[in-house]
Coordinates of N, CA and C in Angstrom, one line a residue:
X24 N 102.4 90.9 99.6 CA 103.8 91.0 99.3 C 104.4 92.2 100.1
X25 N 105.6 92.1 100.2 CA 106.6 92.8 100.6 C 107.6 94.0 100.3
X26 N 108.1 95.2 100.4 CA 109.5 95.3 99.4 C 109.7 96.9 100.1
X27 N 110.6 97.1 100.3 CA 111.7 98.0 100.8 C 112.1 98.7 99.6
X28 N 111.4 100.2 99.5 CA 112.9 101.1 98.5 C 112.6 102.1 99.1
X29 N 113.1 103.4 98.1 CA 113.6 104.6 98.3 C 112.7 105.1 98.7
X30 N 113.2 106.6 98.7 CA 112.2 107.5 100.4 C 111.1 108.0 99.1
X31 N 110.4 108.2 100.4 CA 108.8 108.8 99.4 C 108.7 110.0 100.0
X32 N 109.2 110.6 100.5 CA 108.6 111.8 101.3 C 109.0 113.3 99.8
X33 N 108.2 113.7 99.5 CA 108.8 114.9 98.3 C 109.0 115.7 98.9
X34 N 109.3 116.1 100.3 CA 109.6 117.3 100.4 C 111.4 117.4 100.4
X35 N 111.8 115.9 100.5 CA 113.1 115.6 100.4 C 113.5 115.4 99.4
X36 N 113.1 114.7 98.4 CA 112.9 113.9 97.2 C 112.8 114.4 96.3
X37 N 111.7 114.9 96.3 CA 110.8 116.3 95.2 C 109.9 114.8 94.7
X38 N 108.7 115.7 94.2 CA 107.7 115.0 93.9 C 107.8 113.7 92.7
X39 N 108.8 114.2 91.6 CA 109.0 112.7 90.6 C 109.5 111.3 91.4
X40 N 111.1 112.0 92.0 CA 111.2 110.8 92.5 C 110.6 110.1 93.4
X41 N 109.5 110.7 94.3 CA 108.6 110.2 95.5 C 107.8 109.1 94.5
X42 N 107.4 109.7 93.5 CA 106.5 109.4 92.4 C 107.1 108.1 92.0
X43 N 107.9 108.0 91.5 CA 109.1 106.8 91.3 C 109.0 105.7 92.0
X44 N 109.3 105.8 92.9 CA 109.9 105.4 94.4 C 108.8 104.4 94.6
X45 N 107.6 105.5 95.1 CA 106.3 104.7 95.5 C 106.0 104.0 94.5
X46 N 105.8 103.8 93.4 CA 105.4 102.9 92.2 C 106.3 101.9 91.9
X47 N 107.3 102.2 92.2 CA 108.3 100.9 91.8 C 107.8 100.0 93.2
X48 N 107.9 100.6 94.5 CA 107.4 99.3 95.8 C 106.5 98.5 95.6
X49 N 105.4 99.7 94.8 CA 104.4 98.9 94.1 C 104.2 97.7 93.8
X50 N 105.0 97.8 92.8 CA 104.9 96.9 91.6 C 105.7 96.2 92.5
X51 N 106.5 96.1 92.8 CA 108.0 94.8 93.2 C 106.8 94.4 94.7
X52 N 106.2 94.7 95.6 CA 105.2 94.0 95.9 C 104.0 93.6 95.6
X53 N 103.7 94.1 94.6 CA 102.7 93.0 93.9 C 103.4 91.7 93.2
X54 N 104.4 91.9 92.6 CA 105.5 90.7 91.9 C 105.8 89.9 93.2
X55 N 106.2 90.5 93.7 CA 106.7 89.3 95.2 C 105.4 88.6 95.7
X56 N 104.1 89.3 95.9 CA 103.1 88.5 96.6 C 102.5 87.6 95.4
X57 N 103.3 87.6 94.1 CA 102.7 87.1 92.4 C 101.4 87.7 92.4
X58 N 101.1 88.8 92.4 CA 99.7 89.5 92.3 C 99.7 90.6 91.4
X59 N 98.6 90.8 90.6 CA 98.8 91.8 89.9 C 97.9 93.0 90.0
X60 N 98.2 94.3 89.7 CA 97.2 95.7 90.0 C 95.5 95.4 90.2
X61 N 95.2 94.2 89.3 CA 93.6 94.2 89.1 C 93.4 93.0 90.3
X62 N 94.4 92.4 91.5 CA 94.0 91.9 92.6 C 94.0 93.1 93.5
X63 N 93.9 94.3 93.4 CA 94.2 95.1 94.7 C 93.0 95.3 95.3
X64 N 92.3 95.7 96.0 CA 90.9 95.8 96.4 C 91.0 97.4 97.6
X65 N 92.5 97.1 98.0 CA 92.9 98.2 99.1 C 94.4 98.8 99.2
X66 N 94.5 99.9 99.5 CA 95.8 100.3 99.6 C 96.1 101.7 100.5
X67 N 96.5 101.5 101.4 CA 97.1 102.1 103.0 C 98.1 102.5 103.0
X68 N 98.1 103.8 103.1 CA 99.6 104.3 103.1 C 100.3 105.3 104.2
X69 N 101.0 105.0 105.0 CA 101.3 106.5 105.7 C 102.8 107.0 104.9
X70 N 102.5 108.0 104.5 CA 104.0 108.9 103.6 C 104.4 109.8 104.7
X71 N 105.6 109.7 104.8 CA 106.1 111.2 105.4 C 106.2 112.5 104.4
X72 N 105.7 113.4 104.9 CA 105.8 114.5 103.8 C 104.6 114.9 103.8
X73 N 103.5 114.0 104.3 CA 102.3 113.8 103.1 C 101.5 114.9 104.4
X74 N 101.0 116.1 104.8 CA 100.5 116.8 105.4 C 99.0 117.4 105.2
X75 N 99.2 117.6 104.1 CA 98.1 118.6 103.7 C 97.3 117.8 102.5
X76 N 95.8 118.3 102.3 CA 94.6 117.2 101.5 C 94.9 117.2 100.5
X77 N 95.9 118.4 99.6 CA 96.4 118.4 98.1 C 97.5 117.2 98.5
X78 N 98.4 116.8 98.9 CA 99.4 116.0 99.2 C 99.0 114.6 99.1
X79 N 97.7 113.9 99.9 CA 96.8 113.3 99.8 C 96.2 113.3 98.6
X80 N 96.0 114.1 97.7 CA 95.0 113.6 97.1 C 96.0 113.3 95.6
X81 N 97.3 114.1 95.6 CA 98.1 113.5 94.7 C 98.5 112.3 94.6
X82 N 98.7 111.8 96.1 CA 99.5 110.1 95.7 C 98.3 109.4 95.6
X83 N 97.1 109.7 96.2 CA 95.9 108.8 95.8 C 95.5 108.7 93.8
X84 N 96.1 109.5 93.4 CA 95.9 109.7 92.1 C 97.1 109.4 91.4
X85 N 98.3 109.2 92.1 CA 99.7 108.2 91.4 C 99.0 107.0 91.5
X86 N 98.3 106.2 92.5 CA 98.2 105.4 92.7 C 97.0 104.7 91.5
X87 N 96.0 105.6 91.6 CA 95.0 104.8 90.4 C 95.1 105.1 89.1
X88 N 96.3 105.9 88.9 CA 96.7 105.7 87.6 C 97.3 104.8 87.3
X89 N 98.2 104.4 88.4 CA 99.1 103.4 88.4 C 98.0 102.0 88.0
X90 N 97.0 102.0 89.0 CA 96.6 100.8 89.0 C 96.0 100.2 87.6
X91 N 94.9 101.6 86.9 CA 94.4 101.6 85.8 C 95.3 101.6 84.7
X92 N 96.2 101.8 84.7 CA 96.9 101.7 83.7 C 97.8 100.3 83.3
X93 N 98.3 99.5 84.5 CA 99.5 98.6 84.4 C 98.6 97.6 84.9
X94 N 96.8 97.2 85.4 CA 96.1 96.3 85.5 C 94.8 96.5 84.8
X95 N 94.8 97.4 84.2 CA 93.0 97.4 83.7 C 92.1 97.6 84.7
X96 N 92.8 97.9 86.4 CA 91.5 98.1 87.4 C 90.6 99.2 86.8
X97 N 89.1 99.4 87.6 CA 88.2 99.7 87.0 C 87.4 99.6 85.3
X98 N 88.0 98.9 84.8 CA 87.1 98.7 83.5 C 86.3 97.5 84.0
X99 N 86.4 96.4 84.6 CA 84.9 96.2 84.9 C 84.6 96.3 86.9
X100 N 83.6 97.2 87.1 CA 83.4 97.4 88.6 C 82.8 95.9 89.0
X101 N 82.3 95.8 88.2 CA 81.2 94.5 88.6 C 82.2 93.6 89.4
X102 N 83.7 93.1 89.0 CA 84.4 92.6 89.9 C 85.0 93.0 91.1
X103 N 84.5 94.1 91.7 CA 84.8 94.9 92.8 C 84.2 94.2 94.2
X104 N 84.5 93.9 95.2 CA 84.3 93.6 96.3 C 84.4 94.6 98.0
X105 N 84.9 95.7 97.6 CA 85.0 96.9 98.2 C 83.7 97.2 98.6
X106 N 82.6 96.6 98.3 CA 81.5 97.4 98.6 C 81.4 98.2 100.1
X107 N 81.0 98.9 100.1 CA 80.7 99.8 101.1 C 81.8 100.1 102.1
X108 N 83.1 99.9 101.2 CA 84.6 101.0 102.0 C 84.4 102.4 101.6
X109 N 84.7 103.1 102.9 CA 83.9 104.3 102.6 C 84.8 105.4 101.8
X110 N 85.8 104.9 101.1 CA 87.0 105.9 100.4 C 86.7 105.2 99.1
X111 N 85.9 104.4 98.8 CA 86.2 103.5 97.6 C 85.8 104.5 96.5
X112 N 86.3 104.5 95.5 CA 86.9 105.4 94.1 C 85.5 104.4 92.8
X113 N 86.2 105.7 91.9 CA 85.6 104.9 90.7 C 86.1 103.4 90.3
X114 N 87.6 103.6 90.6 CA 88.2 102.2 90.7 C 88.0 100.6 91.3
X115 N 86.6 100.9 92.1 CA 86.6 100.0 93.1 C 87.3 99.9 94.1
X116 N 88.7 100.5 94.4 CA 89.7 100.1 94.8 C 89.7 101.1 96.2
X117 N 89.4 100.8 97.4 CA 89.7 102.2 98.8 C 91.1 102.4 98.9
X118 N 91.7 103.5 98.5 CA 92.7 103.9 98.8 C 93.4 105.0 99.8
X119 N 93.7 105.2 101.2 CA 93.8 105.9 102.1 C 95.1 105.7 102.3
X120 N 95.7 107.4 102.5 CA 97.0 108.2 102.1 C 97.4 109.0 103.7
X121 N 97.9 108.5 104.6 CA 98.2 109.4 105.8 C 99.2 110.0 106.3
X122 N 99.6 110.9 106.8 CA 101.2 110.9 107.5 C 101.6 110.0 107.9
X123 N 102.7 109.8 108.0 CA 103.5 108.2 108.6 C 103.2 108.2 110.0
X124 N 102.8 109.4 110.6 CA 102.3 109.6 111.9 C 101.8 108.5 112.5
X125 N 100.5 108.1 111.4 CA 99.6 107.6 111.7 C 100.0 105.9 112.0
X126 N 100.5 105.8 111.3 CA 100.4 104.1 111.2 C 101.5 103.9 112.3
X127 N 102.1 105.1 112.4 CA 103.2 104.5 113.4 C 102.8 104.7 114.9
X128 N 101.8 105.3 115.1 CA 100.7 105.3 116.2 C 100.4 104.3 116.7
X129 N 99.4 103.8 115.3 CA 98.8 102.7 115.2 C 99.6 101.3 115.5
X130 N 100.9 101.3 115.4 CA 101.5 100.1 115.2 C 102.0 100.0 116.9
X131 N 102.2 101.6 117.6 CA 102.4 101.5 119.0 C 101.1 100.7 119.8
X132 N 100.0 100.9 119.2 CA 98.9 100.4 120.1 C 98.6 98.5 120.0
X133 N 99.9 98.1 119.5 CA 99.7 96.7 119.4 C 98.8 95.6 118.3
X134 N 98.3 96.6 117.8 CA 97.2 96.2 116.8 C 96.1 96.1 117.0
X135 N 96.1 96.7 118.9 CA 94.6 96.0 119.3 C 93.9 97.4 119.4
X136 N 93.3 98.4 118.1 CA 93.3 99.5 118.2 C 91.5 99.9 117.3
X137 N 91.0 98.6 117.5 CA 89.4 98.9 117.0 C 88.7 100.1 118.0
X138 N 88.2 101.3 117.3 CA 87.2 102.0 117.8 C 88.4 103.1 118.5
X139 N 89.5 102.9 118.5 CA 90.8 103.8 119.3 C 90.1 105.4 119.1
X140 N 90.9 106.0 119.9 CA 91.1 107.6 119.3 C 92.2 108.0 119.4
X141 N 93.1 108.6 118.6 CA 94.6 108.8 118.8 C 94.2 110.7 119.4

């Protein structure tokens, strides 16, 4: 799924609404793709704002609250197929948090960007 909202960057925003923001895209693309929190397996993010490993390590932790709470992800791992993603959480779920830097790098190199070095 798909879905367009408000800015996520907290240094603009401040951290609730960022908080906000990202969670509602969430959910309104899991609703659009009709999928719910306990289909997620992976979740990619480039934030602007997002700089430093505490910055990172907070929206990785909006996020699996989010997920454990509004899908029941991780209460059973055994349904996990993540095996051996190398960020993958108690959740089962790999979740990786970057500067928007990144993906917008990544999106210049055409997609054909296996083994790249930026």
């Amino acid at each position: 799924g798909e879905w367009v909202g408000g800015a996520t960057n907290q240094n603009s925003v401040g951290r609730q609404k960022s908080k906000e923001n990202l969670l509602f895209c969430i959910r309104e693309a899991l609703r659009d793709a009709n999928r719910s929190p306990s289909d997620v397996r992976g979740v990619c993010m480039g934030i602007s704002g997002v700089d430093r490993p505490l910055d990172i390590e907070e929206y990785k932790e909006w996020v699996r609250i989010f997920l454990r709470e509004e899908g029941g992800v991780g209460q059973n791992e055994s349904e996990s197929d993540c095996s051996g993603d190398r960020d993958r959480d108690s959740l089962g779920v790999n979740i990786e948090v970057y500067n928007d830097a990144v993906p917008a790098l990544l999106a210049g190199s055409g997609g054909d960007f296996y083994g790249g070095v930026l």
